Amino acid sequence: MTGSAGDLCLGIDLGGTKIALAIVDDEGRVHAERRVETAAAAGAETVIAAMVEAGRALLAGARVPVLGIGVGVAGQVDAVDGVVRSTPNLAGWHDVPLAARLADALGLATVLTNDVHAVALAEQAHGAGRGSGHMAVVFVGTGVGGGVVSGGRLIDGAHGYGGELGHMTLVAGGRPCTCGARGCLEAYVGGWAIALRAQEAVARNPEAGRALVREAGTAEQITAATVDRAAEAGDPLAVELAAETGRLLGHGLVSVVHAFNPRRLVLGGGVIEGMPALVSMAADVVRDQAMAVFLEDLEIVPAELGREAGVVGAACLVRRWARGRARGGTTMAESPATSSEE
Amino acid sequence: MTGSAGDLCLGIDLGGTKIALAIVDDEGRVHAERRVETAAAAGAETVIAAMVEAGRALLAGARVPVLGIGVGVAGQVDAVDGVVRSTPNLAGWHDVPLAARLADALGLATVLTNDVHAVALAEQAHGAGRGSGHMAVVFVGTGVGGGVVSGGRLIDGAHGYGGELGHMTLVAGGRPCTCGARGCLEAYVGGWAIALRAQEAVARNPEAGRALVREAGTAEQITAATVDRAAEAGDPLAVELAAETGRLLGHGLVSVVHAFNPRRLVLGGGVIEGMPALVSMAADVVRDQAMAVFLEDLEIVPAELGREAGVVGAACLVRRWARGRARGGTTMAESPATSSEE
């Protein structure tokens, strides 16, 4: 396990609906991959068994030894202990020692991280954050996730939970969020929140909402994608909802800029892909609101890596860990997933 | 310059009204100090001359060689280049190469940082953050500043401007802030903002505001300290303003907790000292709002070091830099003040 160029790693992206697994080289190229459904309702044991089976098949096909396994999980992951603490998409996953389970079953060192932390590592190594040691990723899908690299290191805090940029406060005491708090960024710009804001706008003004209802079928079926399509077709209410989303996202990004002073801010996820104009709308707000010195060499750009970012980033994670070990560290302090009290 | 135990550093805290300078040892003890007025209106040259004169006098009295000079400045400091970019309290200070000026005049390596970053280093090394590699400091004075240590390192971002926790968004599009943005944490809980909120409350309800006006003299003279005193005396409006301040501060701290996953959150500054109950009020909101896993070993505590924190932290900064150099680094990557694109 020396982490030399050309070494392969197994990256796994565990989501609520599917598990992606890939053998990835150190230039971020995927050599082989598998995607399997996440049998979320069947519980952790079934899901782990499916990961092990797919992982074993991929490892058997690798022509050179594989360094280790990196796993990105949508949720709060104790990166130090390798334990999935909780995840909104996988009911019943509480304190699952996933790293140990995979390491035992597959015979390789395994490190865990949050899924958007993995994306941040991938975008930094091979995508929109290439060459920048100071970058932040905000992923706007159904939920809103984040990952921050500062001074070349993943900022994940005491346990690995840090970088939860979607749950920074956007409006103190504002709209209720799925996390239990009020006023989180996610509660305004996450896909579920855009849908809810649109449904509320339609209820307030059914006349203005006719195009949205027609597009969705019923008012209750309006989603963020409905808003995208109606906005693209020029529907005034949808255009207004999109503009408001861009403005609110921008105010959220001001927090990220002032907290981390990144050089690159990378926006990705399904909502951004569905409505790419959100990037420039949010960037306008950041340029208007953030302090001038923070803006001088800040670039706000879309993510580049698409759906492979999760597995590539998970592979980056374990590669970094293995390299840290190979450099002779007796602690895991070199691993972005294993920062601990120093 | 080996940075061995017992070495001394010169720490300087440059504020808008005074300059504190101290010879500090590696246990954070102040061996000698000077405080001089900041002749802010006289311009940068006059202020620098005063710093040089006071620094020279302290250095002349040191019994062992001094490693270097650390300077904390209230404002945006380019830590990489050692330049003061802008500062709200020192009119006309734009792009002042303070590190080079002091290094030339005093013959010692000089590193700059933001004043609350210096406080964070001091509290981490010798105060309320002792022993914690993951801590954040929020300083609530007239303005609101921040400093974050993560994985043992100061998080200051691409140029050193990061950790501006007072200018994270608290209410998107909300109250105007002195920084030019809207809705910053500072625009609600900074001393100037508390005063403004109190004055507005009194204007809305003069009857309820009688005690505040009596305490201050006139409505326009109401300050945060007026609110402190009236709240302590049990005036209902002042108590309500204080409670609202605690609640808003708490919502702001939720952002800090989710962004950085600190183990210790240290609150200091004049507003906190004037109204110590804000610490527990804000902590209650954090415990109510932040995700459970972030709270498990989070402590929210008052700062310990008082007015010496700035000079002690500035000394910590240059000590770290010197130790990084002594370990043979060819870059300044070991210095918290000089992180750069990696």
XYZ file of C-alpha atoms in Angstrom:
684
model
C 0.000 0.000 0.000
C 2.297 2.767 -1.147
C -0.153 4.940 -3.032
C 2.086 5.282 -6.067
C 0.783 6.632 -9.363
C -1.452 4.250 -11.198
C -2.783 2.611 -8.092
C -6.457 1.786 -8.083
C -9.042 2.465 -5.409
C -12.628 1.321 -4.965
C -14.998 4.274 -4.612
C -18.562 3.765 -3.369
C -21.377 6.315 -3.379
C -24.197 5.196 -1.109
C -27.393 7.092 -1.844
C -30.991 6.608 -0.849
C -32.042 5.115 -4.183
C -28.868 3.621 -5.610
C -25.362 2.516 -4.791
C -22.640 3.363 -7.303
C -19.324 1.530 -7.086
C -16.264 2.071 -9.284
C -12.629 1.132 -9.618
C -10.889 4.483 -10.069
C -7.287 5.310 -10.933
C -5.293 8.247 -9.634
C -6.260 10.443 -12.555
C -9.896 10.025 -11.669
C -10.644 7.628 -14.531
C -13.240 4.970 -13.899
C -11.951 1.534 -14.959
C -15.053 -0.458 -14.088
C -18.300 0.357 -12.384
C -21.513 -1.082 -11.023
C -24.758 0.505 -10.006
C -27.268 -1.322 -7.882
C -30.565 -0.284 -6.367
C -30.488 0.632 -2.688
C -33.022 -1.636 -1.000
C -33.480 1.131 1.545
C -36.610 -0.358 3.074
C -34.914 -3.708 3.677
C -32.537 -2.268 6.276
C -28.820 -1.868 6.703
C -27.842 -5.569 6.545
C -29.399 -6.053 3.125
C -27.849 -2.883 1.772
C -24.414 -3.800 3.134
C -24.695 -7.274 1.611
C -25.452 -5.731 -1.775
C -22.453 -3.380 -1.445
C -20.195 -6.280 -0.524
C -21.392 -8.416 -3.429
C -20.953 -5.661 -6.010
C -17.651 -4.598 -4.491
C -16.312 -8.148 -4.508
C -17.176 -8.530 -8.189
C -15.388 -5.286 -9.090
C -12.321 -6.138 -6.996
C -12.094 -9.576 -8.614
C -11.869 -7.898 -11.995
C -9.124 -5.424 -11.093
C -5.815 -6.249 -12.757
C -3.608 -4.618 -10.126
C -4.007 -4.544 -6.373
C -6.536 -2.066 -5.046
C -5.322 0.324 -2.328
C -8.487 0.574 -0.315
C -12.136 1.507 -0.249
C -13.626 4.969 0.098
C -17.327 5.417 0.750
C -19.412 8.576 0.484
C -22.713 8.504 2.351
C -25.538 11.020 2.162
C -25.807 11.873 5.835
C -23.791 12.463 8.955
C -20.773 10.220 8.956
C -18.348 9.941 11.842
C -15.256 9.943 9.669
C -12.961 9.305 12.613
C -14.670 6.082 13.690
C -15.984 5.072 10.255
C -19.562 5.007 11.490
C -22.712 6.189 9.710
C -24.441 8.180 12.436
C -27.664 9.078 10.676
C -28.905 9.599 7.166
C -32.160 11.158 5.979
C -32.563 8.704 3.087
C -31.855 5.384 4.784
C -34.353 4.834 7.543
C -33.001 2.871 10.450
C -29.334 3.562 9.735
C -28.132 4.770 13.082
C -24.580 4.165 14.254
C -23.811 1.609 11.555
C -20.061 0.761 11.630
C -19.925 0.619 7.851
C -16.149 1.026 7.468
C -15.427 -1.966 9.692
C -18.108 -4.078 8.015
C -16.761 -3.445 4.505
C -13.146 -3.801 5.597
C -13.917 -7.185 7.174
C -15.903 -8.438 4.214
C -13.634 -7.180 1.449
C -10.258 -7.296 3.172
C -9.277 -3.720 2.405
C -8.841 -0.588 4.501
C -12.055 1.409 4.272
C -12.686 5.075 5.026
C -16.027 6.870 5.114
C -17.072 10.426 4.434
C -20.127 12.483 3.634
C -21.188 12.172 -0.022
C -20.707 15.853 -0.845
C -17.330 15.841 0.890
C -16.441 13.123 -1.612
C -17.733 15.289 -4.459
C -15.595 18.180 -3.200
C -12.483 15.991 -3.233
C -13.284 14.814 -6.755
C -13.975 18.287 -8.118
C -10.798 19.532 -6.482
C -8.647 16.725 -7.849
C -10.157 16.325 -11.298
C -12.971 18.829 -11.908
C -14.062 22.422 -11.452
C -11.828 22.934 -8.410
C -8.700 21.629 -10.110
C -5.578 23.317 -8.843
C -7.318 25.199 -6.086
C -6.457 24.459 -2.491
C -9.282 26.703 -1.309
C -12.650 25.704 -2.707
C -16.161 24.997 -1.565
C -18.821 22.844 -3.173
C -22.527 23.450 -2.650
C -24.713 20.674 -4.005
C -28.340 21.567 -4.475
C -30.447 18.478 -5.046
C -33.491 17.422 -3.086
C -31.408 18.428 -0.088
C -28.455 20.787 0.007
C -25.016 19.451 0.891
C -21.577 20.952 1.069
C -17.902 20.186 1.103
C -15.011 22.542 1.741
C -11.325 22.168 0.971
C -9.134 24.761 2.699
C -5.351 24.817 2.527
C -5.632 21.609 0.506
C -7.487 19.783 3.266
C -11.077 18.739 3.630
C -12.668 20.772 6.423
C -14.811 18.271 8.226
C -14.317 19.257 11.823
C -14.141 17.244 14.993
C -16.023 14.182 13.720
C -16.419 14.704 9.998
C -19.828 16.351 10.149
C -18.605 19.803 9.104
C -19.290 21.415 5.752
C -23.072 21.031 6.211
C -23.521 24.193 4.188
C -27.177 23.455 3.452
C -27.936 23.780 7.128
C -26.346 27.129 7.707
C -28.991 29.653 8.747
C -30.423 31.671 5.863
C -33.367 33.224 7.721
C -33.214 33.073 11.535
C -36.396 31.405 12.758
C -37.638 31.020 9.169
C -39.124 28.100 7.233
C -38.971 24.680 8.913
C -36.277 22.357 7.583
C -36.270 18.566 7.412
C -33.336 18.595 9.837
C -35.592 19.922 12.583
C -34.210 23.460 12.576
C -35.752 26.606 11.115
C -34.461 28.819 8.354
C -31.725 26.600 6.873
C -30.537 27.316 3.324
C -31.977 23.921 2.350
C -35.429 24.962 3.590
C -35.484 27.589 0.810
C -33.484 26.225 -2.123
C -33.442 22.435 -1.730
C -35.571 20.662 -4.357
C -38.245 19.789 -1.797
C -38.338 23.385 -0.586
C -38.639 24.837 -4.091
C -41.583 22.480 -4.669
C -43.183 23.589 -1.418
C -42.622 27.293 -2.128
C -44.167 26.812 -5.575
C -47.178 24.952 -4.169
C -47.690 27.725 -1.627
C -47.420 30.400 -4.315
C -50.019 28.573 -6.395
C -52.334 28.282 -3.409
C -51.970 32.020 -2.771
C -52.625 32.914 -6.397
C -54.307 30.084 -8.331
C -54.714 32.291 -11.388
C -50.962 32.934 -11.687
C -50.279 29.279 -10.939
C -52.307 27.778 -13.799
C -49.278 26.985 -15.971
C -47.501 25.255 -13.077
C -50.554 23.143 -12.249
C -51.055 22.254 -15.914
C -47.406 21.211 -16.175
C -47.520 19.091 -13.014
C -51.008 17.629 -13.232
C -52.163 18.830 -9.831
C -50.904 21.532 -7.476
C -49.669 18.849 -5.062
C -47.535 17.306 -7.792
C -45.543 20.464 -8.492
C -41.818 19.756 -8.061
C -38.637 21.744 -8.595
C -38.506 20.220 -12.091
C -41.984 21.581 -12.787
C -40.735 25.026 -11.895
C -37.710 24.551 -14.190
C -39.857 23.605 -17.156
C -42.443 26.313 -16.605
C -39.743 28.938 -16.121
C -38.072 27.840 -19.315
C -41.422 28.245 -21.089
C -41.622 31.782 -19.735
C -44.361 31.366 -17.121
C -44.115 34.522 -14.977
C -44.732 32.829 -11.614
C -42.160 30.132 -12.344
C -39.663 32.747 -13.513
C -40.257 34.661 -10.288
C -39.799 31.512 -8.183
C -36.560 30.723 -10.004
C -35.251 34.259 -9.527
C -36.119 34.126 -5.849
C -34.311 30.781 -5.565
C -31.221 32.294 -7.186
C -31.339 35.292 -4.883
C -31.743 33.145 -1.752
C -28.978 30.774 -2.848
C -26.745 33.815 -3.351
C -27.367 35.059 0.189
C -26.481 31.581 1.434
C -23.272 31.591 -0.587
C -22.276 34.910 1.022
C -22.012 32.964 4.279
C -19.788 30.376 2.621
C -17.543 33.044 1.103
C -17.132 34.979 4.357
C -16.615 31.832 6.426
C -14.050 30.141 4.190
C -12.566 32.730 1.772
C -12.522 30.173 -1.071
C -10.986 30.896 -4.427
C -13.497 28.704 -6.210
C -17.123 28.050 -5.359
C -18.515 25.048 -7.231
C -22.263 24.585 -7.619
C -23.779 21.257 -8.596
C -26.642 18.850 -8.008
C -29.956 18.169 -9.696
C -31.532 21.560 -9.040
C -28.532 23.381 -10.524
C -28.428 20.989 -13.496
C -32.138 21.565 -14.063
C -31.782 25.328 -13.880
C -28.177 26.278 -14.753
C -29.034 29.993 -14.666
C -29.121 29.718 -10.869
C -25.311 29.821 -10.918
C -25.134 33.306 -12.418
C -28.150 34.552 -10.452
C -26.521 33.486 -7.182
C -23.132 34.810 -8.282
C -24.684 38.236 -8.905
C -25.922 38.342 -5.328
C -22.518 37.284 -3.989
C -20.807 40.005 -6.020
C -23.299 42.553 -4.735
C -23.197 41.473 -1.084
C -19.818 40.015 -0.158
C -16.930 42.224 0.921
C -14.813 43.393 -1.991
C -11.555 41.743 -0.918
C -13.226 38.321 -0.898
C -14.303 38.766 -4.524
C -11.009 39.642 -6.138
C -10.127 36.188 -7.370
C -13.274 34.261 -6.498
C -14.779 32.185 -9.288
C -18.295 30.761 -8.991
C -18.613 27.883 -11.428
C -20.769 24.833 -12.152
C -19.538 21.364 -11.153
C -17.819 19.439 -13.930
C -17.820 15.791 -13.015
C -21.491 14.853 -13.120
C -22.761 11.621 -11.697
C -19.308 10.008 -11.327
C -18.132 12.652 -8.869
C -19.270 10.625 -5.852
C -17.333 7.447 -6.626
C -14.288 9.322 -7.887
C -14.221 11.445 -4.745
C -14.611 8.433 -2.478
C -11.629 6.909 -4.264
C -9.666 10.175 -3.779
C -10.429 9.955 -0.095
C -8.945 6.523 0.483
C -6.015 7.336 -1.796
C -5.179 10.366 0.380
C -5.475 8.245 3.470
C -3.190 5.558 2.041
C -0.627 8.159 0.983
C -0.692 9.722 4.426
C -0.011 6.297 5.921
C 2.736 5.567 3.418
C 4.469 8.797 4.438
C 4.881 7.213 7.823
C 2.244 8.939 9.852
C 1.421 6.926 12.922
C -1.858 8.783 13.260
C -4.525 9.264 10.672
C -3.984 13.018 10.752
C -3.080 13.021 7.070
C -6.407 11.570 6.137
C -9.089 14.069 5.288
C -11.609 11.662 6.741
C -9.900 11.197 9.988
C -8.998 14.555 11.363
C -9.239 14.454 15.101
C -8.450 16.471 18.136
C -4.841 17.570 17.785
C 15.311 31.031 15.217
C 14.474 27.541 16.340
C 11.242 28.115 18.195
C 12.364 26.157 21.237
C 10.519 26.384 24.518
C 11.035 29.625 26.320
C 11.496 31.685 23.200
C 9.881 35.091 23.198
C 7.750 36.731 20.532
C 6.454 40.259 20.114
C 2.677 40.331 19.752
C 0.893 43.457 18.552
C -2.855 44.107 18.573
C -3.711 47.034 16.319
C -7.167 48.394 17.055
C -8.988 51.536 16.079
C -8.450 53.269 19.412
C -5.322 51.677 20.828
C -2.297 49.596 20.002
C -1.279 46.919 22.491
C 2.200 45.415 22.247
C 3.665 42.671 24.437
C 6.638 40.381 24.760
C 5.062 36.937 25.215
C 6.623 33.587 26.064
C 5.503 30.217 24.741
C 3.209 29.627 27.689
C 1.300 32.768 26.832
C 2.757 34.812 29.669
C 3.257 38.504 29.044
C 6.767 39.587 30.108
C 6.430 43.256 29.207
C 3.784 45.318 27.537
C 2.929 48.743 26.199
C -0.324 50.338 25.210
C -0.417 53.466 23.077
C -3.261 55.427 21.577
C -3.959 54.805 17.899
C -3.728 58.196 16.225
C -6.214 56.890 13.683
C -6.969 60.282 12.166
C -3.285 60.982 11.547
C -2.964 58.238 8.946
C -1.011 55.048 8.515
C 2.505 56.534 8.655
C 1.944 58.061 12.068
C 0.405 54.872 13.427
C 3.230 52.738 12.054
C 5.809 55.096 13.554
C 4.136 54.724 16.949
C 4.128 50.919 16.617
C 7.807 50.922 15.679
C 8.759 53.166 18.568
C 6.866 51.130 21.157
C 8.062 47.838 19.610
C 11.673 48.968 19.637
C 11.464 49.883 23.309
C 10.014 46.477 24.217
C 12.570 44.593 22.116
C 15.422 46.536 23.712
C 14.253 45.320 27.112
C 13.984 41.621 26.209
C 16.653 39.496 27.887
C 16.704 36.769 25.231
C 16.399 37.062 21.448
C 12.870 37.532 20.131
C 11.713 35.118 17.410
C 9.573 37.482 15.416
C 6.596 39.780 15.389
C 2.941 38.822 15.046
C 0.310 41.472 14.427
C -3.464 41.174 14.696
C -5.440 43.831 12.855
C -9.167 44.511 13.072
C -10.024 44.202 9.409
C -9.256 42.260 6.271
C -5.624 41.257 6.272
C -3.939 39.518 3.366
C -2.032 37.071 5.509
C -0.120 35.679 2.531
C 1.351 39.023 1.471
C 1.368 40.648 4.910
C -0.790 43.523 3.713
C -3.650 45.271 5.506
C -6.289 45.432 2.793
C -8.968 47.411 4.579
C -10.131 48.074 8.075
C -13.333 49.688 9.284
C -11.646 51.502 12.173
C -8.597 52.986 10.482
C -9.699 55.316 7.727
C -7.338 55.452 4.797
C -5.641 52.123 5.509
C -5.881 50.429 2.155
C -3.232 48.000 0.973
C -0.719 48.957 3.667
C 2.264 46.512 3.573
C 2.465 46.479 7.343
C 4.468 43.249 7.692
C 7.263 44.525 5.472
C 7.285 47.941 7.142
C 7.632 46.468 10.635
C 10.137 43.835 9.526
C 12.320 46.532 7.946
C 12.107 48.871 10.897
C 12.529 46.289 13.661
C 14.685 43.693 11.916
C 12.449 40.714 12.693
C 10.231 38.459 10.609
C 6.684 39.763 10.856
C 3.394 38.024 10.115
C -0.072 39.564 10.072
C -3.507 38.209 10.770
C -7.006 39.352 11.587
C -7.402 40.368 15.241
C -10.006 37.708 16.073
C -7.925 35.060 14.330
C -5.220 36.030 16.808
C -7.705 35.711 19.658
C -8.674 32.252 18.393
C -5.045 31.143 18.412
C -4.589 32.504 21.923
C -7.756 30.895 23.304
C -6.774 27.623 21.666
C -3.234 27.667 23.009
C -3.833 29.097 26.464
C -7.536 29.778 27.090
C -11.045 28.413 26.647
C -10.083 26.342 23.598
C -7.121 24.686 25.300
C -6.510 21.210 23.986
C -9.098 21.422 21.247
C -8.006 21.201 17.628
C -11.522 22.041 16.480
C -12.803 25.296 17.891
C -14.405 28.508 16.767
C -14.340 31.918 18.382
C -17.110 34.470 17.878
C -16.256 37.895 19.245
C -19.196 40.201 19.739
C -18.085 43.752 20.323
C -19.132 46.820 18.389
C -18.654 44.572 15.371
C -18.682 40.783 15.261
C -15.507 38.906 14.336
C -14.569 35.279 14.141
C -11.705 32.849 14.099
C -11.771 29.122 13.471
C -9.203 26.445 14.218
C -9.908 23.129 12.494
C -7.621 20.125 12.633
C -5.247 22.295 14.652
C -4.980 24.897 11.901
C -6.360 28.371 11.546
C -8.955 28.379 8.771
C -8.322 31.606 6.965
C -8.809 30.621 3.369
C -7.124 31.732 0.183
C -5.861 35.098 1.464
C -6.496 35.046 5.177
C -9.897 36.760 5.067
C -11.857 33.651 6.105
C -13.537 33.194 9.458
C -15.568 36.415 9.032
C -18.320 34.812 11.074
C -19.995 38.134 11.824
C -20.740 38.539 8.153
C -22.406 35.224 7.572
C -26.011 35.759 6.539
C -28.474 35.633 9.435
C -31.524 36.988 7.582
C -31.329 36.974 3.776
C -31.981 40.511 2.566
C -32.418 41.706 6.156
C -31.040 44.676 8.086
C -28.266 46.663 6.411
C -24.767 45.988 7.730
C -21.793 48.335 7.897
C -20.010 46.014 5.448
C -22.463 46.962 2.707
C -24.385 43.684 2.719
C -27.778 42.968 4.209
C -28.728 40.579 6.954
C -25.295 39.781 8.426
C -25.115 38.392 11.975
C -23.324 41.629 12.941
C -26.283 43.703 11.716
C -28.365 42.115 14.508
C -26.045 41.389 17.425
C -23.030 43.697 17.026
C -22.953 46.451 19.644
C -23.924 49.099 17.107
C -26.829 46.949 15.915
C -28.137 46.282 19.424
C -28.099 50.047 19.998
C -29.989 50.639 16.753
C -32.549 47.912 17.473
C -33.105 49.402 20.934
C -33.511 52.925 19.530
C -36.030 51.632 17.001
C -37.953 49.751 19.692
C -38.110 52.894 21.788
C -39.340 54.916 18.790
C -42.060 52.319 18.180
C -43.137 52.260 21.809
C -41.947 55.334 23.756
C -43.932 54.285 26.815
C -42.108 50.943 27.084
C -38.804 52.679 26.341
C -38.885 55.165 29.215
C -36.368 53.285 31.357
C -33.930 52.983 28.455
C -34.164 56.681 27.648
C -33.755 57.601 31.312
C -30.678 55.376 31.553
C -29.094 56.811 28.384
C -30.115 60.460 28.626
C -31.772 60.620 25.218
C -33.134 57.969 22.856
C -30.265 58.648 20.447
C -27.715 57.921 23.164
C -28.974 54.395 23.855
C -26.114 51.922 23.411
C -25.701 48.192 23.932
C -24.400 49.017 27.415
C -27.620 50.913 28.135
C -29.570 47.794 27.238
C -27.304 45.703 29.521
C -27.872 47.970 32.482
C -31.621 48.323 31.956
C -32.017 44.577 31.476
C -30.094 43.949 34.665
C -32.485 46.323 36.453
C -35.397 44.292 35.092
C -36.792 46.724 32.504
C -39.127 44.594 30.358
C -38.185 46.113 26.994
C -34.466 45.765 27.702
C -34.965 42.171 28.869
C -36.850 41.462 25.646
C -34.108 43.059 23.529
C -31.475 41.001 25.333
C -33.453 37.791 24.852
C -33.888 38.566 21.165
C -30.148 39.212 20.886
C -29.408 35.851 22.488
C -31.848 34.094 20.181
C -30.430 35.741 17.045
C -26.859 35.030 18.143
C -27.867 31.396 18.628
C -29.237 31.128 15.095
C -25.970 32.570 13.834
C -23.978 30.043 15.850
C -25.987 27.220 14.256
C -24.303 28.215 10.986
C -20.892 28.055 12.625
C -21.605 24.647 14.142
C -22.884 23.135 10.888
C -20.106 24.668 8.812
C -17.178 23.696 11.032
C -18.286 20.929 13.448
C -16.248 22.457 16.267
C -15.854 20.794 19.634
C -15.671 24.107 21.423
C -17.383 27.380 20.581
C -15.886 30.320 22.447
C -17.821 33.561 22.853
C -16.125 36.793 23.823
C -16.018 40.538 23.239
C -17.498 43.555 24.958
C -21.144 42.706 24.325
C -20.718 39.226 25.809
C -18.763 40.610 28.757
C -21.506 43.178 29.335
C -24.260 40.574 29.186
C -22.764 37.159 30.054
C -26.224 35.543 29.968
C -26.080 35.782 26.163
C -23.803 32.727 26.197
C -26.425 30.437 27.702
C -29.287 32.028 25.752
C -27.466 31.425 22.476
C -26.410 27.936 23.565
C -30.049 27.051 24.213
C -30.920 27.954 20.621
C -27.986 25.941 19.276
C -29.045 22.909 21.310
C -32.600 23.297 20.029
C -31.701 23.891 16.386
C -28.477 22.132 15.424
C -28.442 18.496 14.341
C -28.039 16.099 17.247
C -24.740 14.564 16.152
C -23.086 17.997 16.137
C -24.088 18.558 19.753
C -22.743 15.411 21.364
C -19.480 16.852 22.565
C -19.909 20.520 21.713
C -19.183 22.983 24.494
C -20.228 26.627 24.223
C -18.150 28.649 26.658
C -17.071 32.213 27.373
C -13.604 33.373 26.366
C -11.014 33.207 29.127
C -8.141 35.453 28.205
C -9.647 38.924 28.315
C -7.872 41.922 26.897
C -4.489 40.202 26.516
C -5.849 37.646 24.049
C -4.963 39.792 21.037
C -1.265 40.218 21.809
C -0.859 36.661 23.073
C -2.506 35.303 19.911
C -0.389 37.468 17.639
C 2.652 36.056 19.420
C 1.285 32.500 18.919
C 0.976 33.237 15.233
C 4.590 34.184 14.652
C 5.750 31.360 16.917
C 3.890 28.841 14.749
C 5.348 30.378 11.650
C 8.870 30.209 13.045
C 8.407 26.586 14.147
C 7.138 25.667 10.695
C 10.238 27.217 9.190
C 12.490 25.488 11.704
C 10.997 22.109 10.696
C 12.523 22.781 7.300
C 9.473 23.719 5.321
C 10.483 25.532 2.159
C 7.014 27.035 1.918
C 5.058 28.865 4.543
C 2.406 26.176 4.549
C 2.938 25.513 8.229
C 2.055 29.057 9.068
C -1.582 29.708 9.827
C -1.109 33.171 8.408
C 0.305 32.088 5.146
C -1.820 29.311 3.799
C -1.950 29.552 0.046
C -3.075 27.683 -3.016
C -1.705 24.174 -2.669
